[in-house]
Each structure stands twice: as structure tokens, then as C-alpha cells.
mmCIF file of C-alpha atoms and ligand atoms in Angstrom:
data_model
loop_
_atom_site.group_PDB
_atom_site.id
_atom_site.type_symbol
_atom_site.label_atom_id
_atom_site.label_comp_id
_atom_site.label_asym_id
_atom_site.label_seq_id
_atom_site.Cartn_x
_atom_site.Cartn_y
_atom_site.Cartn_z
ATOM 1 C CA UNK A 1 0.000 0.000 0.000
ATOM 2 C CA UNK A 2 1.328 3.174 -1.127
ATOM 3 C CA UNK A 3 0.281 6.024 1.538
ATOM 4 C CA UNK A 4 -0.285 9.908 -0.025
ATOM 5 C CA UNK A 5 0.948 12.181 2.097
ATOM 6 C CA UNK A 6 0.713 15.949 1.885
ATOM 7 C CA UNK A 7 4.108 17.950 1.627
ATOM 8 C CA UNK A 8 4.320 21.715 2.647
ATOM 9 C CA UNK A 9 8.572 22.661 1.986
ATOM 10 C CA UNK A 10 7.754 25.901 3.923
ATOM 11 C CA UNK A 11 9.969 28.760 3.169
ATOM 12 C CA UNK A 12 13.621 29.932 4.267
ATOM 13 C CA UNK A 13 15.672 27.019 5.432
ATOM 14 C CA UNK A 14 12.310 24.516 4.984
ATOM 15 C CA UNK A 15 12.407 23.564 1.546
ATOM 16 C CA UNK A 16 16.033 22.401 2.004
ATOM 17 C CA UNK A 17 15.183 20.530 5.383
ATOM 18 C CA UNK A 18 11.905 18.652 3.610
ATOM 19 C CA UNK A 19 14.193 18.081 0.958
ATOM 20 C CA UNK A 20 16.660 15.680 3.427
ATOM 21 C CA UNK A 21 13.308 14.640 4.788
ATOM 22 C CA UNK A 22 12.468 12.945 1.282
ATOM 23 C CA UNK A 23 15.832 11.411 1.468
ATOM 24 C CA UNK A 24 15.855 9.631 4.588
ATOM 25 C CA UNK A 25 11.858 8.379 4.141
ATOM 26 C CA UNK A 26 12.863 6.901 0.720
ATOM 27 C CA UNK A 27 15.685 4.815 2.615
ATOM 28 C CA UNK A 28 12.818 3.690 5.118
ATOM 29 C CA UNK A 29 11.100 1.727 2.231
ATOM 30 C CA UNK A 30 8.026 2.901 3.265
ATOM 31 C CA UNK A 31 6.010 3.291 -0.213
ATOM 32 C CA UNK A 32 5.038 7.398 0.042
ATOM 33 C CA UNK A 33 3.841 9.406 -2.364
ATOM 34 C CA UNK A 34 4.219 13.108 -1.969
ATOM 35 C CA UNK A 35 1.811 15.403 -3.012
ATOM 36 C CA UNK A 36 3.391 18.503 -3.066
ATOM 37 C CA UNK A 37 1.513 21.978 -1.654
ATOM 38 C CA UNK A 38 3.071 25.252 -1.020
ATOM 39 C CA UNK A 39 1.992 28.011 1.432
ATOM 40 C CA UNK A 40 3.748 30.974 3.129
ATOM 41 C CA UNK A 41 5.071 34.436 2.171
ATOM 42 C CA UNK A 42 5.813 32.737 -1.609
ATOM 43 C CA UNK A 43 2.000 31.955 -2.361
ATOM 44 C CA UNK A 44 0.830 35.365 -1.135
ATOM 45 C CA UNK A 45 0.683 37.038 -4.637
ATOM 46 C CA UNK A 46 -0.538 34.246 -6.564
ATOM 47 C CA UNK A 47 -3.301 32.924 -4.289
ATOM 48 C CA UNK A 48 -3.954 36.399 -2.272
ATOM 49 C CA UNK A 49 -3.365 34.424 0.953
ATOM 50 C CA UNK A 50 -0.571 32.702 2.103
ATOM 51 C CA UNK A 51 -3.012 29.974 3.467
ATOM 52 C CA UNK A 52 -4.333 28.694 -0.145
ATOM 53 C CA UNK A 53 -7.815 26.262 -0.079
ATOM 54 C CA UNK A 54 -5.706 23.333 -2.156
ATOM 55 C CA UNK A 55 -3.558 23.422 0.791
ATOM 56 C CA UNK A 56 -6.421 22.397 3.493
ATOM 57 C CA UNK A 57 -7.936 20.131 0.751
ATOM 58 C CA UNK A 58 -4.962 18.237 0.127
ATOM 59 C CA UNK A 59 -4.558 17.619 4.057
ATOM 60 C CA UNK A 60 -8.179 17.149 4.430
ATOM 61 C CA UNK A 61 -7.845 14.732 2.000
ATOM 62 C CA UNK A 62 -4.902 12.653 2.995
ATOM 63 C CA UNK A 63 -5.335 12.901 6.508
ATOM 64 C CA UNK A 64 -1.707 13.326 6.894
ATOM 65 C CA UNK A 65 0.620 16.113 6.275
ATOM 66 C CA UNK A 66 4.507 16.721 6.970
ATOM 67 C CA UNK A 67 5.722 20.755 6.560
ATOM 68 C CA UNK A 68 8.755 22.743 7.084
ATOM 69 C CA UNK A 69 8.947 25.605 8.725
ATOM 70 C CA UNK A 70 6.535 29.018 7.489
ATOM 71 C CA UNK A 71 7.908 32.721 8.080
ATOM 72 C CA UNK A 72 5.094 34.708 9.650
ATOM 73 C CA UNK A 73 5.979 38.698 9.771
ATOM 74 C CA UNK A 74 6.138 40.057 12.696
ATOM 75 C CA UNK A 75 3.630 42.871 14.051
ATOM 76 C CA UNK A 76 2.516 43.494 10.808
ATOM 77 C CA UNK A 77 1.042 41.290 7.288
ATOM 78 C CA UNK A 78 -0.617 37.731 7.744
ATOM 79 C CA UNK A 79 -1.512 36.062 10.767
ATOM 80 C CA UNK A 80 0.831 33.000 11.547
ATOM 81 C CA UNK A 81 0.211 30.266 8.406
ATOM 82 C CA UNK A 82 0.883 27.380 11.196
ATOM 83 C CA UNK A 83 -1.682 28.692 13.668
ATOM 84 C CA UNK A 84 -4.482 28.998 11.022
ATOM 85 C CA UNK A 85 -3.589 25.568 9.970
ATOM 86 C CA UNK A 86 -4.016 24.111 13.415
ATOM 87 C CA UNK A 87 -7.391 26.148 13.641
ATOM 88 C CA UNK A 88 -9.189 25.142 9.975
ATOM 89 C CA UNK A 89 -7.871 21.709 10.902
ATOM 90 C CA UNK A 90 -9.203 21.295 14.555
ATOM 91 C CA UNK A 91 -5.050 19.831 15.311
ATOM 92 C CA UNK A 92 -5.990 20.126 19.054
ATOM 93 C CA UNK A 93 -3.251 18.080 20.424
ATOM 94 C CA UNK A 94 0.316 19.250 20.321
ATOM 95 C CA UNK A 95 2.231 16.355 20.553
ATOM 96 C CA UNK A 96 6.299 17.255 21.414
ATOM 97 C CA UNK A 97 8.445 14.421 22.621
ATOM 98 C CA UNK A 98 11.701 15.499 24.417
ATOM 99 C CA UNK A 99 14.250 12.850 24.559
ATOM 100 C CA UNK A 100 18.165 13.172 25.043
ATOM 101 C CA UNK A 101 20.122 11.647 22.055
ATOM 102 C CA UNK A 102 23.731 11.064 22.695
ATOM 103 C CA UNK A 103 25.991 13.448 20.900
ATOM 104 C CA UNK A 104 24.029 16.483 21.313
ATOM 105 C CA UNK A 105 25.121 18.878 23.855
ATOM 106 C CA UNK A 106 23.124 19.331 26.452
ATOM 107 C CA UNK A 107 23.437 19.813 30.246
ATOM 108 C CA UNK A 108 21.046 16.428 31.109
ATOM 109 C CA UNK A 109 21.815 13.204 29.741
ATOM 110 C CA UNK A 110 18.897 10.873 30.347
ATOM 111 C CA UNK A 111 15.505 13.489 29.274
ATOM 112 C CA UNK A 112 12.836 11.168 27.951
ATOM 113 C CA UNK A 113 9.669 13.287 28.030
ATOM 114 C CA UNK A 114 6.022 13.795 25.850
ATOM 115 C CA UNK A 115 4.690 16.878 26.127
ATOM 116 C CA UNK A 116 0.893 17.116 25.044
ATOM 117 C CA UNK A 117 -0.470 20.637 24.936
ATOM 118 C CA UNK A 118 -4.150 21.901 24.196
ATOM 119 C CA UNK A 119 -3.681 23.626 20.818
ATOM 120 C CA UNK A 120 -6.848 25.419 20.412
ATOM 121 C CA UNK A 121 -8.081 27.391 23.795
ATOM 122 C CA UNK A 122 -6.993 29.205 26.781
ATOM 123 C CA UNK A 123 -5.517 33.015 25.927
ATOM 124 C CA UNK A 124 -4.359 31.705 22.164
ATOM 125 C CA UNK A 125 -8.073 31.912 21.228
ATOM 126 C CA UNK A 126 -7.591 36.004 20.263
ATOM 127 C CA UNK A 127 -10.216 37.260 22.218
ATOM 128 C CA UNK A 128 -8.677 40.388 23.242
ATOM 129 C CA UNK A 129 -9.127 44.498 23.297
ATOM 130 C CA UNK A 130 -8.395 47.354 24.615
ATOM 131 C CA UNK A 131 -10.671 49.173 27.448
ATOM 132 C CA UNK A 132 -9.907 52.810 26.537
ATOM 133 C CA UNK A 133 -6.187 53.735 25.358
ATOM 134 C CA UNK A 134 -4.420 52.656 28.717
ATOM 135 C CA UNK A 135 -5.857 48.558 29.545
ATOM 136 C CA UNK A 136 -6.392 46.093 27.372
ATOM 137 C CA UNK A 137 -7.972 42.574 28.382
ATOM 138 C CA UNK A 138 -7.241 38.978 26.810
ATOM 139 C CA UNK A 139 -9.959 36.737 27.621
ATOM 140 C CA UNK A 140 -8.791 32.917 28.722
ATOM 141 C CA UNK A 141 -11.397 30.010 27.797
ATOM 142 C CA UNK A 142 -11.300 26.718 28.938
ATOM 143 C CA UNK A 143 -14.016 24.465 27.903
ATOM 144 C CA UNK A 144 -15.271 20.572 28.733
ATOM 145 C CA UNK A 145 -15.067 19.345 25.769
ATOM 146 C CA UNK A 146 -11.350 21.113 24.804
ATOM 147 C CA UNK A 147 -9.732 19.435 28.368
ATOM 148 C CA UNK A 148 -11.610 16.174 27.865
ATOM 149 C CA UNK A 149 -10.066 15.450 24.650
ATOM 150 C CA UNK A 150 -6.666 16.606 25.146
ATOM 151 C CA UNK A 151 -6.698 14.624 28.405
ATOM 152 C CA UNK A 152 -7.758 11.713 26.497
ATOM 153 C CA UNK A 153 -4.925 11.775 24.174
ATOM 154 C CA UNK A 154 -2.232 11.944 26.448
ATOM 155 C CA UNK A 155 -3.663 8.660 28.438
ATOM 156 C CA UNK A 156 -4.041 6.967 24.728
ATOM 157 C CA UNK A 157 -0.740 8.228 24.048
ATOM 158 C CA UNK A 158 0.864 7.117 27.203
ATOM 159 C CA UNK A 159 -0.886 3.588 27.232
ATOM 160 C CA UNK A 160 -0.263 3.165 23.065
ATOM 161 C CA UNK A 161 3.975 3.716 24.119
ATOM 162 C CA UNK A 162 3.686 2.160 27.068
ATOM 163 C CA UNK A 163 4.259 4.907 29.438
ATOM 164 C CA UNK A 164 3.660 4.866 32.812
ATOM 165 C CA UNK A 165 2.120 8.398 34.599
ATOM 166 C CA UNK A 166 0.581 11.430 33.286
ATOM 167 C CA UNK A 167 0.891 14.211 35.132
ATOM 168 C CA UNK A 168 -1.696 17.505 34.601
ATOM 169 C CA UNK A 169 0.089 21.129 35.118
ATOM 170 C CA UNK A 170 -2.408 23.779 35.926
ATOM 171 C CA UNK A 171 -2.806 26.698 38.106
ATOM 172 C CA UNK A 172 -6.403 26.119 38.892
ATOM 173 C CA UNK A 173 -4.972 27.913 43.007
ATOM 174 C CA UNK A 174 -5.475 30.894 41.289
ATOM 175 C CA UNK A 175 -7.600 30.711 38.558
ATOM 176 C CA UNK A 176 -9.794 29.197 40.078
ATOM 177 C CA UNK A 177 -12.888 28.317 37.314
ATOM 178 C CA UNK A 178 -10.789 27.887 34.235
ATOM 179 C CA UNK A 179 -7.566 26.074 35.166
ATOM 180 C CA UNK A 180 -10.049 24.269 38.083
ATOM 181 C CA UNK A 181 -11.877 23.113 35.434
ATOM 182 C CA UNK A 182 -8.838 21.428 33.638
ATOM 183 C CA UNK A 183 -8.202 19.755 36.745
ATOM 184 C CA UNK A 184 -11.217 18.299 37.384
ATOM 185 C CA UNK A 185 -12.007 17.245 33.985
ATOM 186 C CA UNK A 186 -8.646 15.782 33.911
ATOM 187 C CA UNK A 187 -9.032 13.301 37.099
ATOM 188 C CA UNK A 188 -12.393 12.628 36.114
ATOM 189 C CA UNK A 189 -10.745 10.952 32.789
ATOM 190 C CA UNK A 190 -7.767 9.922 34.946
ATOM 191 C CA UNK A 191 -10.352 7.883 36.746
ATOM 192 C CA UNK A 192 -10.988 5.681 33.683
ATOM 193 C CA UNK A 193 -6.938 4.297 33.076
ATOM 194 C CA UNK A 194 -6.626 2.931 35.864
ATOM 195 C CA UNK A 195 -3.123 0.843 34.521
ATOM 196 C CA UNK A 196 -1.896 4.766 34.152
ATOM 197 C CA UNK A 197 -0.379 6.854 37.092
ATOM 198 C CA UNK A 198 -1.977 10.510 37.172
ATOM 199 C CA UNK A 199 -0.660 13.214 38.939
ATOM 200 C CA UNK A 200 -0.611 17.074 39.120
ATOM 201 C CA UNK A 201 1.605 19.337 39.081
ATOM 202 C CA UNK A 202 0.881 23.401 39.736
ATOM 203 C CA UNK A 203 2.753 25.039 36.535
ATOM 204 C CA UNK A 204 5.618 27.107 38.227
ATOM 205 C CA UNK A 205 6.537 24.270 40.623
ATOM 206 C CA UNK A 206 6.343 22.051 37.638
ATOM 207 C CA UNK A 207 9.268 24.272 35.773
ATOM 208 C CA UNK A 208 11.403 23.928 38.758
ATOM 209 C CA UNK A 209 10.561 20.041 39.115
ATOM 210 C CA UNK A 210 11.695 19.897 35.491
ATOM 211 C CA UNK A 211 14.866 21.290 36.039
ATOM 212 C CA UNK A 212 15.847 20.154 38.857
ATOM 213 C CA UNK A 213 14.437 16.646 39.148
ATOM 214 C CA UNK A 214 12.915 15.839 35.371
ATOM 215 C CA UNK A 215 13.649 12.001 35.696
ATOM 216 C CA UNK A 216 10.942 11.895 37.833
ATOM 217 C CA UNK A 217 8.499 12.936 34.588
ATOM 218 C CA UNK A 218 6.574 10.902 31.809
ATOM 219 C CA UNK A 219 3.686 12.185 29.643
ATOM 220 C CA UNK A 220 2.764 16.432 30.577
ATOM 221 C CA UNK A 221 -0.389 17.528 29.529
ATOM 222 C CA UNK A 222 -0.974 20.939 29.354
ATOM 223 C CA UNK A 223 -3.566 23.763 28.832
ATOM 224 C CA UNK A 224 -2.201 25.980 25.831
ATOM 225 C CA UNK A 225 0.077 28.782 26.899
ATOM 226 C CA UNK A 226 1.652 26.376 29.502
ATOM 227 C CA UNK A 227 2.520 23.864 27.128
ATOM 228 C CA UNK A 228 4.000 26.355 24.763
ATOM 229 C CA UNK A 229 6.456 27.603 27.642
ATOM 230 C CA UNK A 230 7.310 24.267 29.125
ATOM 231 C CA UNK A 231 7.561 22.385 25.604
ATOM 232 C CA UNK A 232 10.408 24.825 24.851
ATOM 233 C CA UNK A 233 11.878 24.524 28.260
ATOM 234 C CA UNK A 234 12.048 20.193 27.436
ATOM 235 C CA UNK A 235 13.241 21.208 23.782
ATOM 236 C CA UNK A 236 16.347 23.137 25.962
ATOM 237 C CA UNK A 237 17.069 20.045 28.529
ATOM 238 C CA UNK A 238 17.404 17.894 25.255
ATOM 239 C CA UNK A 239 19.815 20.291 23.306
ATOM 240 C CA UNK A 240 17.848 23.066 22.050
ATOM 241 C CA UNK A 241 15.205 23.520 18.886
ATOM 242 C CA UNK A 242 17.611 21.793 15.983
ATOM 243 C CA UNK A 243 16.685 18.528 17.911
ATOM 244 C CA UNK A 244 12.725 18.777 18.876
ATOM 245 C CA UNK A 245 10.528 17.373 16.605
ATOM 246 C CA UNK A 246 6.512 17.888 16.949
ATOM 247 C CA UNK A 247 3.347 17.052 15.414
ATOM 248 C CA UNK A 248 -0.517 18.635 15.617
ATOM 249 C CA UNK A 249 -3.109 15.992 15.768
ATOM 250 C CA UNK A 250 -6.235 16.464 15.357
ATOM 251 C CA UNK A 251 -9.623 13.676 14.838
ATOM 252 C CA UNK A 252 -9.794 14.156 11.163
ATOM 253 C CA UNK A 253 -5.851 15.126 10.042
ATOM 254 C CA UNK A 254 -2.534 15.280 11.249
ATOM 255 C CA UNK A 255 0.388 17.490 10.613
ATOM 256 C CA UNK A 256 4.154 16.630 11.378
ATOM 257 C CA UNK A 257 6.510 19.714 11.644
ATOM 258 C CA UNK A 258 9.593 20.470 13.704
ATOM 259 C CA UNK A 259 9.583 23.096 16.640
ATOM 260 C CA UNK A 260 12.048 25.206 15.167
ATOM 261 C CA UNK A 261 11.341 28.471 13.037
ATOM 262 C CA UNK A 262 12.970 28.729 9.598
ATOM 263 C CA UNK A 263 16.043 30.096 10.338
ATOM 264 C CA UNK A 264 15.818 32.301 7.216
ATOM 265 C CA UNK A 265 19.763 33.477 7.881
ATOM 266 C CA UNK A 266 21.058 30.341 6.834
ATOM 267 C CA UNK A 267 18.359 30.142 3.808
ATOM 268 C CA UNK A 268 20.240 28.069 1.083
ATOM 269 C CA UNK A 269 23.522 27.303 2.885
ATOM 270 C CA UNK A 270 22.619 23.796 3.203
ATOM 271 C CA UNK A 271 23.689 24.238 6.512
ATOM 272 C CA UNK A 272 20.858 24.096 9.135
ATOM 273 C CA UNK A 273 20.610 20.603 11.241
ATOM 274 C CA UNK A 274 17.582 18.267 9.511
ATOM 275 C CA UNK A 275 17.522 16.583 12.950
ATOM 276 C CA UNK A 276 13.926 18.230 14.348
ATOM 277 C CA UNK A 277 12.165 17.620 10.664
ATOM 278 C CA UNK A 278 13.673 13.979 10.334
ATOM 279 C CA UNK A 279 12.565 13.224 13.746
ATOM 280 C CA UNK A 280 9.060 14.387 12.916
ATOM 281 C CA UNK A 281 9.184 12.272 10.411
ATOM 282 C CA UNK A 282 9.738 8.954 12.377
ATOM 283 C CA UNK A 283 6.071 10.318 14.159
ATOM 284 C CA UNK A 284 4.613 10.634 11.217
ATOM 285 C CA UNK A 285 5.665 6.737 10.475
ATOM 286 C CA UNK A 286 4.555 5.621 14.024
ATOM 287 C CA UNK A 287 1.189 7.479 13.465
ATOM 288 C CA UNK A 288 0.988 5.878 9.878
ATOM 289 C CA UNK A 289 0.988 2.116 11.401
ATOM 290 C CA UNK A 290 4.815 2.156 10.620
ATOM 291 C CA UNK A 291 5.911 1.591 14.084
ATOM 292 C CA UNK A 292 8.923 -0.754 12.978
ATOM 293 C CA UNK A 293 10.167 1.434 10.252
ATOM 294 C CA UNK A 294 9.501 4.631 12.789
ATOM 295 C CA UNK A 295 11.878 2.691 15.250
ATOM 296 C CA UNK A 296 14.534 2.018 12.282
ATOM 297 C CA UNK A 297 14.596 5.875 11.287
ATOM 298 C CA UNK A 298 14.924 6.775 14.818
ATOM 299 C CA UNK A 299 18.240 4.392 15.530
ATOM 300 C CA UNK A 300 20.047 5.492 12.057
ATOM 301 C CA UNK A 301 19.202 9.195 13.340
ATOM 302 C CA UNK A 302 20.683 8.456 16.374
ATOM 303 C CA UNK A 303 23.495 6.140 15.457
ATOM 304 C CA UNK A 304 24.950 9.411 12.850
ATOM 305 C CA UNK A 305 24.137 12.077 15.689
ATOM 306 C CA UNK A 306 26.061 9.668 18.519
ATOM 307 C CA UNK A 307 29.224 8.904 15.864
ATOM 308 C CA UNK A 308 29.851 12.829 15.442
ATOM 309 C CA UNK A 309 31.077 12.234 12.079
ATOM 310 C CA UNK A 310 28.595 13.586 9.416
ATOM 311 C CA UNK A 311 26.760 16.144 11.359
ATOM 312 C CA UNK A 312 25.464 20.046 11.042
ATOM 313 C CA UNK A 313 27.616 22.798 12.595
ATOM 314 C CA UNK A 314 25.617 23.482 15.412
ATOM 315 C CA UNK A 315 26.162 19.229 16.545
ATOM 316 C CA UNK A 316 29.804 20.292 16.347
ATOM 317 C CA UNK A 317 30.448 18.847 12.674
ATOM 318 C CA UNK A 318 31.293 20.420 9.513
ATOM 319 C CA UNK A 319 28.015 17.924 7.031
ATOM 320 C CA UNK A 320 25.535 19.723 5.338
ATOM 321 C CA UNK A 321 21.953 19.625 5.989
ATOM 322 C CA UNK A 322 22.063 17.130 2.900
ATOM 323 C CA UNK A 323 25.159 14.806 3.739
ATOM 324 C CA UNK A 324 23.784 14.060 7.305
ATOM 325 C CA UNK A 325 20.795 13.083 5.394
ATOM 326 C CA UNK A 326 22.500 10.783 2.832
ATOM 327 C CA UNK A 327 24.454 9.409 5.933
ATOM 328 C CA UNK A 328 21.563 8.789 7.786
ATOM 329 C CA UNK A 329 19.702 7.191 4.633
ATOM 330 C CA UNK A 330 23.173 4.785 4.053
ATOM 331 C CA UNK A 331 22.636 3.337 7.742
ATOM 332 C CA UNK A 332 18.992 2.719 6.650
HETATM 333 P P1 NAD B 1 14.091 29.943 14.537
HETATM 334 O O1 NAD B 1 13.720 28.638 15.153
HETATM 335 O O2 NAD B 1 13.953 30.039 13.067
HETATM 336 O O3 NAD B 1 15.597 30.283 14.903
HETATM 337 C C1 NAD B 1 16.060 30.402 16.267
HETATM 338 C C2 NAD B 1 17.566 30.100 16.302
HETATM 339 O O4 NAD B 1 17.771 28.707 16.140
HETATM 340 C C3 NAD B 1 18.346 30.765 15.175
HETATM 341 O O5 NAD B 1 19.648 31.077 15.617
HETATM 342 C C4 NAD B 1 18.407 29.697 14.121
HETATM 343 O O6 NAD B 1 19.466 29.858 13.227
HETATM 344 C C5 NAD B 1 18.529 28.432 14.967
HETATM 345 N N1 NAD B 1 17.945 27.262 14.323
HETATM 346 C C6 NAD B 1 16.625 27.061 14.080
HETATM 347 N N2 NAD B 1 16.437 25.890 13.471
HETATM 348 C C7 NAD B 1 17.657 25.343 13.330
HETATM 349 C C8 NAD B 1 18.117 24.121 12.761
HETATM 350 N N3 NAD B 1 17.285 23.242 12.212
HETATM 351 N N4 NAD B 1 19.447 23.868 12.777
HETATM 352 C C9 NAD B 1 20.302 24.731 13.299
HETATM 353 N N5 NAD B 1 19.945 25.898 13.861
HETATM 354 C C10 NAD B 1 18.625 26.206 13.869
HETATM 355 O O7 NAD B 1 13.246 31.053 15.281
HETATM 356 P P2 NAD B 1 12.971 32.581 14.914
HETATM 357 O O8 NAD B 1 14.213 33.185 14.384
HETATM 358 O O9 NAD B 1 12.322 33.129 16.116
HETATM 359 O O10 NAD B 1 11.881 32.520 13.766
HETATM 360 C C11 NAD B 1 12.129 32.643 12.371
HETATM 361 C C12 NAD B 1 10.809 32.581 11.642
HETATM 362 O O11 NAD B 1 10.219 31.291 11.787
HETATM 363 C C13 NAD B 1 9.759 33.568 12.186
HETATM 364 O O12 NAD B 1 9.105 34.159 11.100
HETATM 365 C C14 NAD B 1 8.806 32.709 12.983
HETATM 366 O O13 NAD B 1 7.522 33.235 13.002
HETATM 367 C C15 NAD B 1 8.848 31.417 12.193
HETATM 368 N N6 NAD B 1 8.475 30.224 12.981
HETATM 369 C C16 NAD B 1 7.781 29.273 12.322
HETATM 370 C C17 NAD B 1 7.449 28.095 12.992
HETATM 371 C C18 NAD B 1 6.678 27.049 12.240
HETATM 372 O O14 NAD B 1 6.658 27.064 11.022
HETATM 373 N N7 NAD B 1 6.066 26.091 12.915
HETATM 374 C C19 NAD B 1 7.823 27.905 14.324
HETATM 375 C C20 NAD B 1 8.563 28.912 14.967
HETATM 376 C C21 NAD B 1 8.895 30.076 14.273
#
């Protein structure tokens, strides 16, 4: 069976980073069939937005899609390409594993962490104004249905990859109605995985915990804007962004991408580390059915990162974006 999946290359360093992507999948032997869709800054004049309808209609219609990085301009032009993506898609769950490789530099050795954030609530809905010239207000919403599936999904998560605790970071001591309401929604679904430890954890105690003490962790989940601070504090315990791979899952459609921005200084130096994309890749096989090519991808990734030999700059070699992929692809 040949799967279809969507390709967005993204813009500055993405196209070259999907283009190692291609590499290393095609060593897999995993029959895929790219189908090709651009978006971003690129499309803008042709399509008049950078968010063009074949774009959702391709993912729509494959169900899965893998993208580089997207530019969004900052304070002025289009609104962020990746959140509107998450939003026409309903991607609620964040998914962003954090796990140490050896031969990255890090200051932790052993990090083996799965953050799963809300992706579609809290104060990143953008329901917020100003009250006269001198307040403005951002309203937060938390909702039943928005904790009960993300809470879901981490325990399906965590008992699919046999993990053993979930722990739920709030701050429902303060606020009170909205985080409370995470909190109880999530040990009421707590209550039904029993083989799963549940815990939680209030969200600055958490950041310390994770610091200090972060073997102690499994599988986070976490309303929006905590999971976006705390998934980039895991990405810096494991090495920083070139390294963190993520994906946006969502009932209907699933998107792979990397943490990282798109670099867009190093924009066709073949220079930037494919590490993050290629390891949302290996997702994107587990979540295909693939787990035993997923599990192949992920050892030659490692094996190349560990030897030191034919890796980016910032892994301390002197490899291109594309040789690490071609060495990576040779161990396959
Ligand atoms: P960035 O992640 O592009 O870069 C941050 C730093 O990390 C830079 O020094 C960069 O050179 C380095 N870096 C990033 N990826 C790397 C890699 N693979 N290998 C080696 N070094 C790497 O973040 P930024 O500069 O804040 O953002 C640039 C643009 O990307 C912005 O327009 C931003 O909106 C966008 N962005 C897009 C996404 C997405 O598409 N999902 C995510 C974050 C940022």
C-alpha cells in the first residue's frame, strides 16, 4: 500500500530541510507518495493568501501532512500560516516528545519526556481588546469538551507507548474556574486508566521540578500557553530547537513539523541541522501504522548524531543539511 501524504517545503531554510526529509523516508522503504503543496510568504501574490484552499484540501484529504517551517511577519502582514492551519484543521493536540540523544550537547543526559499541549483554547483563542487607550484585556477560555479530549490523548498516548504516569500542570490555586476546570475534567478521565499513574503538578513548581528533578516525569499535559512555555523549556534540557521534533493531531488530520522556526539566515547554505524535521518524520511513520520502520529511522538518526562524524555545525560537525541526510539514509 502506497500512503499519499501531503508535503508543505515551507519557506527559508524549509524547503532544504523537507528536501533531506524525502531522502531519509525513501531509505525507510516505506512506499510514500508526496503530493506537493506550497503556502507561506511565496504563495501570497498568486493565491492572495498565504493559506491557499488546495492546501487544506490536500490535508483534508490525505489525513496526513509533513511541513517545514513558514515565516510569519512580525507585528505586521498575515496572521501565523501554522496557527491557522491548526485552527481550519481542529489539530488540538500538540504532541512534542523530548528525549536526550547522545551526541548532542546538552546539560542532562537521560531526558525522555512527551509533552501534550491543548492547541486550540486558553488566551491563544484572540479574544482580546483594549478598554480605553491605557488597559487592554485577553480573555482565557477553557471548555469541557477542549480538556476532555486533550486529556484523552495523552492517556491513549501514554498507554499506546507504554508509558507509565501522566501528570496535569495547571494553576487552577489561582484561577480558580478555568484552570479548576482542567483539573477536574482531567481526574475525572484519569479515573478511567486505571493501569496509568496521574498526577498534578501546579505550573511554576512544575518548571522547577523539570529542572531540577525531570527524571521523575513521563507524559505532561498541558492547557495551551503552559505547554508552549514548558515544551520549549524540554526542547532546551534535550539540546535546544535543531533537535525537537513535533506534530498537531487532530480527529480528522494530522500534521508533522519540527519546533524550530525557519532560520531564514542560513536560507540556502545547506547548513541548518535536519535533525527536528527527520525526527518528525519517524512520528509521522509511528502514526501511519509504521511503528517498525519509525523505530529504524529513529536508531540510524541516532546512530549518525552519537558517531559525530557527518553532522550540522551546530552538533559540532562540519556535514551539510544534505550529507547528514545521505548518511543517515546509508545506515537505513
Ligand atoms: P528559529 O527557530 O527560526 O531560529 C532560532 C535560532 O535557532 C536561530 O539562531 C536559528 O538559526 C537556529 N535554528 C533554528 N532551526 C535550526 C536548525 N534546524 N538547525 C540549526 N539551527 C537552527 O526562530 P525565529 O528566528 O524566532 O523565527 C524565524 C521565523 O520562523 C519567524 O518568522 C517565525 O515566526 C517562524 N516560525 C515558524 C514556525 C513554524 O513554522 N512552525 C515555528 C517557529 C517560528
Amino acid at each position: 500500500m502506497t500512503y499519499t501524504v501531503t508535503l508543505i517545503p515551507g519557506d527559508g531554510t524549509g524547503p532544504e530541510l523537507t528536501q533531506a526529509l524525502e531522502t531519509v523516508i525513501a531509505a525507510t522503504g516505506v512506499p510514500i507518495e508526496w503530493e506537493r503543496r506550497h503556502a507561506g510568504v511565496d504563495v501570497m501574490e498568486e493565491y492572495g493568501t498565504p493559506l491557499p484552499e488546495q492546501v487544506l484540501e490536500s490535508v483534508r484529504r490525505n489525513k496526513v501532512a509533513i511541513k517545514g517551517p513558514i515565516t510569519t511577519p512580525v507585528g505586521t502582514g498575515f496572521r501565523s500560516v501554522n496557527v491557522a492551519l491548526r485552527k481550519e484543521l481542529d489539530l488540538y493536540a500538540c504532541l512534542r516528545p523530548a528525549e536526550s540523544l547522545k551526541g548532542v550537547r546538552s546539560r542532562y543526559k537521560d531526558i525522555d519526556l512527551v509533552i501534550v499541549r491543548e492547541n486550540t483554547e486558553d488566551l491563544y483563542a484572540g479574544i482580546e481588546h483594549m478598554v480605553g487607550a491605557d488597559a487592554a484585556e485577553s480573555i482565557k477560555i477553557i471548555t469541557r469538551k477542549g480538556s476532555e479530549r486533550i486529556v484523552r490523548f495523552a492517556f491513549e498516548y501514554a498507554r499506546a507507548h507504554d508509558r507509565r504516569k501522566v501528570t496535569a500542570v495547571h494553576k487552577a490555586n489561582i484561577m480558580k474556574c478555568t484552570d479548576g476546570l482542567f483539573l477536574a475534567v482531567a481526574r475525572e478521565v484519569a479515573g478511567r486508566y486505571p493501569d496509568i499513574e496521574f498526577e498534578d503538578r501546579i505550573v511554576d513548581n512544575m518548571c522547577m521540578q523539570l529542572v531540577q528533578k525531570p527524571e521523575l516525569y513521563d507524559v505532561l499535559v498541558l492547557p495551551n500557553l503552559y505547554g508552549d512555555i514548558v515544551s520549549d523549556l524540554c526542547a532546551g534540557l534535550i539540546g535546544g530547537l535543531g533537535v525537537a521534533p513535533g506534530a498537531n493531531i487532530g480527529e480528522s488530520a494530522a500534521v508533522f513539523e519540527p519546533v524550530h522556526g525557519s532560520a531564514p539566515k542560513y536560507t540556502g547554505q545547506n547548513k541548518v541541522n535536519p535533525t527536528a524535521l527527520l525526527l518528525s518524520g519517524v512520528l509521522m511513520l509511528d502514526h501511519l501504522g509504521e511503528a517498525e520502520a519509525a523505530k529504524r529511522m529513529h536508531a540510524a538518526i541516532a546512530a549518525v548524531i552519537a558517531e559525530g562524524k557527518d553532522v550540522t555545525y551546530d552538533l559540532g560537525g562540519a556535514a551539510g543539511t544534505q550529507q547528514m541526510a545521505a548518511a543517515i539514509a546509508c545506515r537505513l
